[in-house]
Amino acid sequence: MNISHQSDTEPLDNPFEIAKEAAEYIAERSGVPHHDIALVLGSGWGGAADLIGETVAEIPAHEVPGFSAPAVEGHVGITRSIKVASGKHALVLGSRTHFYEGRGVRAVAHGMRTAAATGAKVAVLTNGCGGLNPQWMPGQPVLIRDHINLTAASPLEGATFVDLTDLYSQRLRDIAHGIDDTLPEGVYAQFRGPHYETPAEVQMAKIIGADLVGMSTTLEAIAAREAGMEVLGISLVTNLAAGISETALSHEEVIEAGKAAGPRISRLLAEIVQQL
Ligand code: 8IG
């Protein structure tokens, strides 16, 4: 089977062809032929969409070719085209497919490939995650400096050797720091999930250099880079990772922490987007 994207493969067997179809659909539905910036709003980040600019179009995410309905409460299911005050067009992808959903890496990467096909040069990936630094309270935003992909998977197919040295762009982190110089940076480790880690797994993550643990972002970041985009990653620490605090983890608490921090991190993200 030929899985390279420059060649004569059947459209439905080629993830880049489906992404192109999705991008054409978005252009048609939104009336915006090209987008400049792509955003994925994870747990806690949904409110940012309203502050980024003027909503030009809203499209139920699952109506766009290749996307399926979101599986998790707290994840927004509307893809929005937003005109930013800077004049740029932002595409907020409303449905993130997580690797743990078992739909495969193509489904996980589809949003980034679609965004790149709409013309986006910058991808902003946000998430809610567990924190390993006990000084980071729930509600703390953290810039992703680098990642550790513990999924044992790659979104890339075939002999696709992509350099990840500066995956989380220094230039974009500098822009974020220009807005808030107190923003800490950290290494994000993606576990497969959907269960949270054991305390021993959290200790392992710490020993190998992680500051944040979550279930998204790394595969999307790799796909974004392959597709030629510059990546900014921002995590919201919604809970201390298992064993870092005494209390057990609950999805409800995660949603609550996201809600409480929402207005502040939404403003932060909106300000960043103005400068991209
Ligand atoms: I929100 O503590 C959120 N997502 N793996 N661990 C992992 N994912 C998360 C966590 C966490 N909190």
mmCIF file of C-alpha atoms and ligand atoms in Angstrom, residues 128-130 191 196-197 213-215 238-239 241 249 254, ligand 1:
data_model
loop_
_atom_site.group_PDB
_atom_site.id
_atom_site.type_symbol
_atom_site.label_atom_id
_atom_site.label_comp_id
_atom_site.label_asym_id
_atom_site.label_seq_id
_atom_site.Cartn_x
_atom_site.Cartn_y
_atom_site.Cartn_z
ATOM 1 C CA GLY A 128 -5.872 20.548 30.434
ATOM 2 C CA CYS A 129 -3.349 18.387 32.224
ATOM 3 C CA GLY A 130 -1.918 17.165 35.490
ATOM 4 C CA PHE A 191 0.237 9.097 28.171
ATOM 5 C CA TYR A 196 -5.054 8.736 34.814
ATOM 6 C CA GLU A 197 -1.573 7.646 35.869
ATOM 7 C CA VAL A 213 1.088 14.806 32.178
ATOM 8 C CA GLY A 214 -1.808 14.594 29.785
ATOM 9 C CA MET A 215 -3.517 12.632 27.043
ATOM 10 C CA THR A 238 -6.249 21.463 36.197
ATOM 11 C CA ASN A 239 -5.053 19.043 38.856
ATOM 12 C CA ALA A 241 -0.887 14.592 39.005
ATOM 13 C CA LEU A 249 -8.384 12.695 40.720
ATOM 14 C CA VAL A 254 -10.835 18.891 36.263
HETATM 15 I I1 8IG B 1 -7.309 17.554 32.701
HETATM 16 O O1 8IG B 1 -3.492 14.119 35.682
HETATM 17 C C1 8IG B 1 -6.014 16.092 32.941
HETATM 18 N N1 8IG B 1 -5.673 15.321 31.930
HETATM 19 N N2 8IG B 1 -2.689 11.793 31.830
HETATM 20 N N3 8IG B 1 -3.097 12.969 33.797
HETATM 21 C C2 8IG B 1 -3.332 12.760 32.468
HETATM 22 N N4 8IG B 1 -4.171 13.488 31.759
HETATM 23 C C3 8IG B 1 -4.796 14.471 32.406
HETATM 24 C C4 8IG B 1 -4.618 14.736 33.752
HETATM 25 C C5 8IG B 1 -3.710 13.937 34.487
HETATM 26 N N5 8IG B 1 -5.398 15.776 34.072
#
